[in-house]
Coordinates of C-alpha atoms and ligand atoms in Angstrom, one line a residue:
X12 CA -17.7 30.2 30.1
X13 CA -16.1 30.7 26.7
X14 CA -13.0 29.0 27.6
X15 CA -12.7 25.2 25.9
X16 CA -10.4 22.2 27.2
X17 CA -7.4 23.3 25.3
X18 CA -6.9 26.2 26.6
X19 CA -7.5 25.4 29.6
X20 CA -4.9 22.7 29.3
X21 CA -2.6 24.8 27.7
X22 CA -3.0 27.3 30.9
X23 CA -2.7 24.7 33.3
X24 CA 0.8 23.2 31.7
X25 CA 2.1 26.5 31.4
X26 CA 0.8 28.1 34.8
X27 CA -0.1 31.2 32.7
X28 CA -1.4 33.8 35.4
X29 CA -3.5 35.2 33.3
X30 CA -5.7 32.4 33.3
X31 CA -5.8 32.4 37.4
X32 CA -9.4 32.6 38.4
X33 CA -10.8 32.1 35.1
X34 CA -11.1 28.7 35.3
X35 CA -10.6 25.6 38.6
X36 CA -9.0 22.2 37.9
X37 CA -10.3 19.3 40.0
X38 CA -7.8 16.9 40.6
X39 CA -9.0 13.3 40.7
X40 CA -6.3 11.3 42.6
X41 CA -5.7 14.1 45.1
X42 CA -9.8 15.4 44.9
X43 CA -8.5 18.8 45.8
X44 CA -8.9 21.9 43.0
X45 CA -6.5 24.1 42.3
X46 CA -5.7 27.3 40.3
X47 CA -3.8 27.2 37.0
X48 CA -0.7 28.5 39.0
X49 CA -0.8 26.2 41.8
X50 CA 2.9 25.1 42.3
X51 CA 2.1 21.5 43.2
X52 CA 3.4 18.4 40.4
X53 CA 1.2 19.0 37.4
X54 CA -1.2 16.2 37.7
X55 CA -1.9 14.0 34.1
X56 CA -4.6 15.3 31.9
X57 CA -6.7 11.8 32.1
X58 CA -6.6 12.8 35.8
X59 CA -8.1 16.6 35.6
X60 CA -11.8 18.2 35.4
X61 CA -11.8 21.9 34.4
X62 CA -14.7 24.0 36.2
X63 CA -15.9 27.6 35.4
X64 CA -15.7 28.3 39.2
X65 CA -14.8 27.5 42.9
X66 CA -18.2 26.8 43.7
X67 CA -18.9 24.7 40.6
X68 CA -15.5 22.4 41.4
X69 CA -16.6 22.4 45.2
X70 CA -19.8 21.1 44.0
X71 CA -18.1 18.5 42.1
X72 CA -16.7 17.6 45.4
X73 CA -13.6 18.6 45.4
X74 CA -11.6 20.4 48.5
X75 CA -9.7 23.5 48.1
X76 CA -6.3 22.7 47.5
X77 CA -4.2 24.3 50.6
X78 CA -1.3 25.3 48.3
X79 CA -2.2 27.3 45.7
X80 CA -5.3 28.6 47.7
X81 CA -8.3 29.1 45.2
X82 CA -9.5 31.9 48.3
X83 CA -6.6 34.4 46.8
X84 CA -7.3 34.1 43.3
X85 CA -8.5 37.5 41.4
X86 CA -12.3 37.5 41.1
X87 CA -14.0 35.3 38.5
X88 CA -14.7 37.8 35.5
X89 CA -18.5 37.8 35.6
X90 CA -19.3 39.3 32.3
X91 CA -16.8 36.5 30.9
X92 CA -19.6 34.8 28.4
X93 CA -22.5 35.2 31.1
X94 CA -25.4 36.6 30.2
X95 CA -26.1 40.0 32.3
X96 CA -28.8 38.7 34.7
X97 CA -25.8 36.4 35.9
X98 CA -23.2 39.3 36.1
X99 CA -25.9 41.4 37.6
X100 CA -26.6 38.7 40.1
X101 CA -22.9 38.3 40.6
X102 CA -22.6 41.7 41.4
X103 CA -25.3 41.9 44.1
X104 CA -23.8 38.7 45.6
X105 CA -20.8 40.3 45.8
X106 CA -22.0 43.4 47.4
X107 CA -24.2 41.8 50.2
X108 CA -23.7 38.0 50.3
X109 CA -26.4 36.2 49.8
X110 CA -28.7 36.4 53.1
X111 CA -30.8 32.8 54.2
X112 CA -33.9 32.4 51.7
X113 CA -31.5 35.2 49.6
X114 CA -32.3 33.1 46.2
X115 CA -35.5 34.1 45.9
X116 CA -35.1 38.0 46.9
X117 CA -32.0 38.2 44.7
X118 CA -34.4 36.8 41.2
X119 CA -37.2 39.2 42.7
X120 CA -34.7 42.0 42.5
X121 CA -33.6 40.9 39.0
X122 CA -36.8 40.6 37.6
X123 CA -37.1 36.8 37.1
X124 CA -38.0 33.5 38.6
X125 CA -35.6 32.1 40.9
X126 CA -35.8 28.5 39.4
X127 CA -35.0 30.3 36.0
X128 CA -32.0 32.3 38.3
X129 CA -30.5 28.6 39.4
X130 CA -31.1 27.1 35.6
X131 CA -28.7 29.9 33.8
X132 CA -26.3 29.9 36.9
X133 CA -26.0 25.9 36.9
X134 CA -25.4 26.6 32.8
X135 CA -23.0 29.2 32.9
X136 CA -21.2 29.1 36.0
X137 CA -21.8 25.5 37.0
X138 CA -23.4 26.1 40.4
X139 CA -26.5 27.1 42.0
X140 CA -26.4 30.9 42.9
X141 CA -26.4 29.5 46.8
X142 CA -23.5 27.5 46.0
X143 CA -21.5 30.2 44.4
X144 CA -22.6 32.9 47.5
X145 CA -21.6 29.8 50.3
X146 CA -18.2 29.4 48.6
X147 CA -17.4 33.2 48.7
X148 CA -17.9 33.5 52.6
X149 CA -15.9 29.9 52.7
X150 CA -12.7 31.5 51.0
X151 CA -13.7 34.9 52.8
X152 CA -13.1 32.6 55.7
X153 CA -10.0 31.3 54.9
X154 CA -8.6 34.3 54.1
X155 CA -9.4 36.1 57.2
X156 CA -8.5 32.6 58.9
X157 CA -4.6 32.8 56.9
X158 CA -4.0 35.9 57.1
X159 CA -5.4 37.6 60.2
X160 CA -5.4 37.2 63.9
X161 CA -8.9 38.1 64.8
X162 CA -10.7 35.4 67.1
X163 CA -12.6 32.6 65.1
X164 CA -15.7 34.2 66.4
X165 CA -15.5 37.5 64.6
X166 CA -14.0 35.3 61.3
X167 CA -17.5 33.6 61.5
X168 CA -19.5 36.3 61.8
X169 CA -17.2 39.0 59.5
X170 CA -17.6 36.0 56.5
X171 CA -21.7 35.9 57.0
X172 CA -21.8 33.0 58.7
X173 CA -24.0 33.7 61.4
X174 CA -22.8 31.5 64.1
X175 CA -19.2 30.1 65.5
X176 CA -20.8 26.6 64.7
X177 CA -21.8 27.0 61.2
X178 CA -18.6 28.1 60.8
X179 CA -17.0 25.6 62.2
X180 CA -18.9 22.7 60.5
X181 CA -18.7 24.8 57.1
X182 CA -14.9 24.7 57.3
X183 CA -14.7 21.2 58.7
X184 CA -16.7 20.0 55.9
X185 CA -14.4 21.4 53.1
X186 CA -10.9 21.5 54.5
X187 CA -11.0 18.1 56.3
X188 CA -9.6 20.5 59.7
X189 CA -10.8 22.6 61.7
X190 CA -10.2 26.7 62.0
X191 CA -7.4 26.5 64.2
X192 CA -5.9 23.4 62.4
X193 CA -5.7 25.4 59.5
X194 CA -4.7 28.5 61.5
X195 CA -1.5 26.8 62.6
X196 CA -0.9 25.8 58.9
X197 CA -0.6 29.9 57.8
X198 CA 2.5 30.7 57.9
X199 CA 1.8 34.3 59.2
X200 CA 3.3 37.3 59.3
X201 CA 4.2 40.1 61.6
X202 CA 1.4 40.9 64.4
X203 CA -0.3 43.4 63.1
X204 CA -1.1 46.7 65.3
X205 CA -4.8 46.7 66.9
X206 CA -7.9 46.5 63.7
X207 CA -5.2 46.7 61.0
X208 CA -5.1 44.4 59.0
X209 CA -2.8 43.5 55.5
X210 CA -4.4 41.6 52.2
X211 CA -3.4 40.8 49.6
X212 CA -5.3 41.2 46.6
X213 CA -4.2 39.2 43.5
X214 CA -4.6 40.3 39.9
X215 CA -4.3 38.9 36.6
X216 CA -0.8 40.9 35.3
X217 CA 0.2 42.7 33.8
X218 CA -1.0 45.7 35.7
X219 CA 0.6 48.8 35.0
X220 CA 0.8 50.4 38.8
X221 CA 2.1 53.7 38.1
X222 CA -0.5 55.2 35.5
X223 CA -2.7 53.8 38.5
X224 CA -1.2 56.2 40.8
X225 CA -0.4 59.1 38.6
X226 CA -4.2 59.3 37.7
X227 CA -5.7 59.2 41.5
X228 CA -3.1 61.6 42.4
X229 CA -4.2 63.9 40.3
X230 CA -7.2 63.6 41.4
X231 CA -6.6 62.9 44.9
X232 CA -9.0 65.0 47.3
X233 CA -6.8 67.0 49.5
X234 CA -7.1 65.6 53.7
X235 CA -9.2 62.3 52.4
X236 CA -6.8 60.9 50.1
X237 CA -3.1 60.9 49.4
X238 CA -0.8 59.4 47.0
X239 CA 3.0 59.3 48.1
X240 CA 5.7 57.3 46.8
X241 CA 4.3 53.8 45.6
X242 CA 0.7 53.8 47.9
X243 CA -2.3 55.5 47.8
X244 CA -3.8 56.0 51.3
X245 CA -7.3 57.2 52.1
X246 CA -9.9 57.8 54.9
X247 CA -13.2 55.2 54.8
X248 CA -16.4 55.3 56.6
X249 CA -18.9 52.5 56.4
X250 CA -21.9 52.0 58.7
X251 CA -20.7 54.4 61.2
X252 CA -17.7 53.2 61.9
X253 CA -14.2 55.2 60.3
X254 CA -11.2 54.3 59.7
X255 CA -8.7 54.2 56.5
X256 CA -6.8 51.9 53.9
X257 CA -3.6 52.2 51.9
X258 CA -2.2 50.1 49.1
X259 CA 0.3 49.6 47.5
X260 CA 1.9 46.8 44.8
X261 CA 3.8 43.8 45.6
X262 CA 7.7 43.8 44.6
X263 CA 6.7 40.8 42.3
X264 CA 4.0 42.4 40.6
X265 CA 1.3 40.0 41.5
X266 CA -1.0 41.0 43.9
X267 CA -2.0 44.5 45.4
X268 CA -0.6 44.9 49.0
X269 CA -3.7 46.7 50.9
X270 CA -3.4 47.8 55.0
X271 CA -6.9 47.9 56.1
X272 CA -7.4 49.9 59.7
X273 CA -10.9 49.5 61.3
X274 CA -12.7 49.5 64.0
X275 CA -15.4 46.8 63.2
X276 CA -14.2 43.9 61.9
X277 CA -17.3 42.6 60.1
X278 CA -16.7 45.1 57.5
X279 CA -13.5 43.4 56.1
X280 CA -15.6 41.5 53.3
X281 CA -17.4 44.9 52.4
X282 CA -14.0 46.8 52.6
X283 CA -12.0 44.4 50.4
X284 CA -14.4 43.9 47.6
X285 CA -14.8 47.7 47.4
X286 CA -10.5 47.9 47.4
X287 CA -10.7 45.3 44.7
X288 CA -13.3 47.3 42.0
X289 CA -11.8 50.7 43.1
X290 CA -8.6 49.3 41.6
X291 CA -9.9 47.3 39.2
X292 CA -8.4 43.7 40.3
X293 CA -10.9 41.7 38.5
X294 CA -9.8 42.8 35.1
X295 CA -9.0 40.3 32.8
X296 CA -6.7 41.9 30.3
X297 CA -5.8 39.1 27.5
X298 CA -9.5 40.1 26.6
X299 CA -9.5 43.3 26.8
X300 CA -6.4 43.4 24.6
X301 CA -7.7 41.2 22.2
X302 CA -10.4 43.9 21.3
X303 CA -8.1 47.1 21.9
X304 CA -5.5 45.5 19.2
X305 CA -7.6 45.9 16.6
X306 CA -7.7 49.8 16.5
X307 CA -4.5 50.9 14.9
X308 CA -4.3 54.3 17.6
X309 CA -5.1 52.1 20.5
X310 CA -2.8 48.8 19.9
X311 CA 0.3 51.7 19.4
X312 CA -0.7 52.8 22.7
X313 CA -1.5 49.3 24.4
X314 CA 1.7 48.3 23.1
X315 CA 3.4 51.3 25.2
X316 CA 1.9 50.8 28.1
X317 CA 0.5 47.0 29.0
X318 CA -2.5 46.7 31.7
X319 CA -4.0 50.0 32.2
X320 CA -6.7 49.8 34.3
X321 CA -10.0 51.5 34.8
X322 CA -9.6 53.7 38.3
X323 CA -12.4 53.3 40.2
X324 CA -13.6 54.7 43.6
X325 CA -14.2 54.3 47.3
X326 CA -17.7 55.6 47.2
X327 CA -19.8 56.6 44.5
X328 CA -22.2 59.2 45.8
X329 CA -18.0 61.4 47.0
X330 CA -16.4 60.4 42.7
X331 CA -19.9 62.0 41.1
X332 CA -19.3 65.3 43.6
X333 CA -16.3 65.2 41.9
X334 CA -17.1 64.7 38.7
X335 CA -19.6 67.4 38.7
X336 CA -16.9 70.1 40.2
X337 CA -14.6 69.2 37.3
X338 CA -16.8 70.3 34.7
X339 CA -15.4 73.3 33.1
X340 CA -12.7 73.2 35.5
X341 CA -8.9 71.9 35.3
X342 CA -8.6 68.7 37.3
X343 CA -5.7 71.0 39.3
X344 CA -9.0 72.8 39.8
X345 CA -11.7 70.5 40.2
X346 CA -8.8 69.2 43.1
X347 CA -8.5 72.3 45.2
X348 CA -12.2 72.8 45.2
X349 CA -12.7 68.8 46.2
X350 CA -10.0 69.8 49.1
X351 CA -12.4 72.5 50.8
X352 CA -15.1 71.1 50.6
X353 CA -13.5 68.0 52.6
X354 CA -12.1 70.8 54.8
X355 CA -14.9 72.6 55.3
X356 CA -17.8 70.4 55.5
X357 CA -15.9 66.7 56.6
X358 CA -15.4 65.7 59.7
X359 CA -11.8 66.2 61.1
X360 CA -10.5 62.8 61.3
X361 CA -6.5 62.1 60.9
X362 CA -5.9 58.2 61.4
X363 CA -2.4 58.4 59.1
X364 CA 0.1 60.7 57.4
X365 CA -1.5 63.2 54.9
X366 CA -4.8 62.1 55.8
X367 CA -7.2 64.8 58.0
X368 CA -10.9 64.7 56.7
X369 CA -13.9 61.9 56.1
X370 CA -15.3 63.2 52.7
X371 CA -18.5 65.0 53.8
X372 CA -22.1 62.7 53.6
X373 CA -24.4 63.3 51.4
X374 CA -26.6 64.7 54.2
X375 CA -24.2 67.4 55.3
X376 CA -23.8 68.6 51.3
X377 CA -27.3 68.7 50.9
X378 CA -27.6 71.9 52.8
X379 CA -24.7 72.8 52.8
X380 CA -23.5 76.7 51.7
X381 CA -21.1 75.7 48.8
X382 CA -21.0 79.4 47.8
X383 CA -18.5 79.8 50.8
X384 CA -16.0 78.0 49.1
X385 CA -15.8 79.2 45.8
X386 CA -18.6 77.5 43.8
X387 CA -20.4 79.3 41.3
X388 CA -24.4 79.9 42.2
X389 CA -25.2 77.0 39.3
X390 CA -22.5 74.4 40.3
X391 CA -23.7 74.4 44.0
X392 CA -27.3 73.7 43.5
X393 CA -26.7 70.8 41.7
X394 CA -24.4 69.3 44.3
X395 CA -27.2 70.1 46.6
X396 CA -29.3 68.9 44.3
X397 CA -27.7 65.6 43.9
X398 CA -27.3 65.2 47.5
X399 CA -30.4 65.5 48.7
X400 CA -31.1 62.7 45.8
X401 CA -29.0 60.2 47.4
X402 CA -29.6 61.4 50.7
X403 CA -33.6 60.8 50.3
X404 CA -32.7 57.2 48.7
X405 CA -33.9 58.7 45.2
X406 CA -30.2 57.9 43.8
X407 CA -28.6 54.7 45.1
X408 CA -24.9 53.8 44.5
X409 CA -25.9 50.4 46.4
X410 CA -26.7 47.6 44.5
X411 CA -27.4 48.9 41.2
X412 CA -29.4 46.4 38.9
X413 CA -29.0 48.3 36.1
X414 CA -27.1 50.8 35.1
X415 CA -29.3 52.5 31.8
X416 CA -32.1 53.8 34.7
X417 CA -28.9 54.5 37.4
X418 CA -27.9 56.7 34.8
X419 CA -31.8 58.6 33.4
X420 CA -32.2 59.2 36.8
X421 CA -28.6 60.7 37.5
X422 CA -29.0 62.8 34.2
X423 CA -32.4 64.1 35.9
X424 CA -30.4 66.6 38.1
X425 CA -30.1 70.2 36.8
X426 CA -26.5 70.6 35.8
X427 CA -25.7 66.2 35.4
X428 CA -24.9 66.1 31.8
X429 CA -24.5 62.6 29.5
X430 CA -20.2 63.3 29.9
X431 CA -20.5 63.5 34.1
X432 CA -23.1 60.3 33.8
X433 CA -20.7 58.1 32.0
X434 CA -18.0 59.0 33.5
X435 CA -19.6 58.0 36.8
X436 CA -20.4 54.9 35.2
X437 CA -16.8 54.0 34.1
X438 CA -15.3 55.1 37.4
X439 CA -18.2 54.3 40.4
X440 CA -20.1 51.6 38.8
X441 CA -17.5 49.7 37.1
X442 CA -19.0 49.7 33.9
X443 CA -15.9 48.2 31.4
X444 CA -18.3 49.4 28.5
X445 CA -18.8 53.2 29.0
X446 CA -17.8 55.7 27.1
X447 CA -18.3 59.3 27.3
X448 CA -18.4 59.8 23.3
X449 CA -18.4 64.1 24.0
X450 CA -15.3 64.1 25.3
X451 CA -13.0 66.4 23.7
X452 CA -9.8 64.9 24.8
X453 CA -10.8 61.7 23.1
X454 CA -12.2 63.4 20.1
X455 CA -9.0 64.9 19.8
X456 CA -6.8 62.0 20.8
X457 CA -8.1 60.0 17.6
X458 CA -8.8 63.2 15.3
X459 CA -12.3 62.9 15.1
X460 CA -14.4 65.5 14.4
X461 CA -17.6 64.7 17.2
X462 CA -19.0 62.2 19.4
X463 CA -21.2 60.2 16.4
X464 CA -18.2 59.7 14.7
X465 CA -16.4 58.6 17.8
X466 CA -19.8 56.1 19.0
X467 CA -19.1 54.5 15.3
X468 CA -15.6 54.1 16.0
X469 CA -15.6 53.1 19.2
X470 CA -18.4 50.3 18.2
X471 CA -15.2 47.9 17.9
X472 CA -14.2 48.4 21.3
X473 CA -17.2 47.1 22.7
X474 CA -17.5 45.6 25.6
X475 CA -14.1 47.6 26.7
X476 CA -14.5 51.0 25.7
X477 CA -13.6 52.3 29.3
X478 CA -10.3 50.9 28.8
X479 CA -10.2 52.6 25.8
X480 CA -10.3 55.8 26.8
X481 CA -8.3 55.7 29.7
X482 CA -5.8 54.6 27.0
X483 CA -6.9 57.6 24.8
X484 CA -6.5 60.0 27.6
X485 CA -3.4 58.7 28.7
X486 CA -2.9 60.0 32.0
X487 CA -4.0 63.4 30.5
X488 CA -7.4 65.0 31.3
X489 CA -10.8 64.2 30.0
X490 CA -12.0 67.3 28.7
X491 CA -15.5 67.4 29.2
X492 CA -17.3 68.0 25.8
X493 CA -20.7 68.5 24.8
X494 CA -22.2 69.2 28.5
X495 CA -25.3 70.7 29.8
X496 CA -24.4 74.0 32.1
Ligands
ZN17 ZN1 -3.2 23.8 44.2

């Protein structure tokens, strides 16, 4: 990781919150480790270690400090001075877990050895990819453990551990107490109603809430999503089960405040990493910044408006529908169009206020007769068209080892242009480093005359240039450039 002692010691001093999940600090005379906010006396620097992660400090042999809670920190940033087969691992890891025997399935998938896999994890993050997948279901664990009521047995198997006494030994092992020890320790809140259940999600501030929710309302798709007051609320399905989540921000501005309602509880670690890269809680600003500054347009606009974040989305295959009805369309537009097909080919489902539809499968849009709802001949084959791709497994928004083929296969369709395919891969993939360089709006925003002038400029930007245009675009609309019909 490219963070040296200094800073490190300079974070830790200062609890800077910024730092939080950047780096762990092992604490020799107590041999807990802790975040750089924890509250605790600041121990004396001859008495500190400094690890890249929790699973690298866990290694070390250190127990997770019961204060601070290293399970709530924002994510590691896993493009942070990794290479990309690490990020790309990290990713996969935290999609799935990592299954028994996983090590050598995740390298096959990745395209290299696994023994080279566990060599440039061990260098980079300081821990095998096993240790780093075993301490992710550990603070999963704790989590659901702190802040839930569900039965231990469901926390065991909702955290991938298999069996109650895996779990049981796994948490005894580490926290020195057993699950209900450290049950009674949570200071918990209100009983929640029936499969709801409250997170929250930490961030590294600032975060800048509002533009959040002013650019998903916009774009909010009538009866499967709603944005009123300070939450966005929308209906979820996952492996056959449905329910919904809202969220909204804490009063102190630190962590995202999400309400989870399902039925099957061992979606909860699927659920809440998909909350946290819809919105974008893994960011780590003081480097995007650092890159932003040094365009004179952007750093006026950074300066406005700190810790924009890059909106991204419940479910890929429903944000490139989307995407695809906006071309040539007004977002207003693109909206109302997004709103009957919900209506007209979802299923009725109305768990909360403003909420009525599921978003319609791929499946169901495949043959589907979009001309009943307004869709010109053209635009409705290529949502059938794309469909049917990710219906017959041809297009997979799952697990995505790399993004360059994601997108020549997505730009394959009739009708997909270069402008829909990277904006799907800012917004559905989470790619910080997309850039749809035909976009008129951003043209426009920065005076340029087209998009090779614009890929020059935006050359600095790199690896953030999704940030960069949602700073360019400013709550305003992407205009949709140079497009195929
Ligand atoms: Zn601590």
């Amino acid at each position: 990781m490219a963070l040296d002692w200094q800073t490190c010691s300079r974070a830790r001093l200062t609890r800077d919150a910024r730092f939080d999940g950047k780096f762990y600090i092992g604490v020799l005379t107590s041999g807990v480790y802790c975040r750089p906010i924890c509250p605790a006396r600041t121990a004396k620097e001859e008495n500190v270690r400094y690890y890249s992660t929790a699973a690298a400090a866990s290694e070390a042999g250190f127990r997770p400090c019961l204060r601070c809670r290293p399970e709530c920190c924002p994510g590691t940033p896993a493009w942070l001075g990794t290479p990309s087969t690490v990020a790309r691992a990290l990713r996969l890891i935290g999609e799935t877990g990592l299954e028994d025997g996983g090590v050598e399935l995740l390298a096959e998938r990745l395209g290299v050895g696994s023994r080279h896999l566990r060599r440039l994890f061990l260098r980079h993050l300081g821990a095998t990819p096993s240790a780093v997948a075993q301490t992710r279901r550990l603070h999963f664990a704790k989590k659901l453990i702190d802040e839930t009521h569900l039965p231990m047995f469901q926390i065991a198997e909702a955290s991938g551990f298999g069996c109650v006494r895996r779990f049981n030994a796994s948490i005894q092992k580490v926290y020195s107490r057993t699950p209900t020890q450290i049950r009674k320790l949570a200071r918990q809140r209100a009983v929640q109603p029936q499969d709801q259940y409250v997170f929250r999600l930490r961030f590294r501030p600032p975060y800048d809430w509002n533009s959040m929710l002013t650019y998903l309302a916009a774009r909010a798709t009538p009866g499967v999503e709603t944005v009123d007051g300070n939450s966005y609320r929308r209906t979820i399905s996952w492996q056959g089960h449905h329910g919904y989540f809202e969220a909204t921000i804490d009063e102190s501005n630190v962590c995202l405040v999400v309400r989870v309602q399902f039925g099957d509880p061992r979606s909860l670690f699927f659920i809440v990493e998909r909350i946290r890269s819809m919105f974008d809680l893994n960011a780590d600003w003081t480097s995007i910044v650092r890159s932003l500054r040094g365009d004179r347009t952007l750093a006026t606009l950074v300066e406005a408006a700190p810790g924009k974040r890059v909106p991204g989305c419940w479910n890929g295959f429903e944000l490139a529908v989307r995407a695809i009805l906006g071309q040539q369309v007004s977002v207003k537009g693109a909206t109302t169009l997004a709103g009957r097909i919900a209506s007209t080919f979802g299923r009725a489902f109305a768990p909360a206020a403003g909420l009525t539809h599921l978003f319609p499968t791929p499946a169901v849009l495949a043959e589907a007769d979009l001309s009943r709802i307004g869709l010109t001949t053209a635009r409705a084959a290529t949502i059938r068209a794309f469909a049917k791709a990710v219906h017959q497994g041809h297009i997979n928004f799952e697990g995505i080892i790399d993004t360059q083929n994601f997108l020549a296969d997505l730009v394959q369709i009739p009708g997909i242009g270069e402008w829909t395919a990277q904006y799907v891969a800012m917004r559905a993939l989470g790619e910080p480093d997309a850039l749809p360089t035909g976009d008129l709006g951003l043209l426009r925003a920065l005076g340029l005359a087209n998009s090779k002038d614009l890929a020059k400029r935006s050359e600095a930007w790199r690896p953030w240039r999704a940030y960069a245009a949602m700073y360019l675009w400013n709550g305003g609309d992407p205009l949709r450039g140079t497009m195929v019909a």
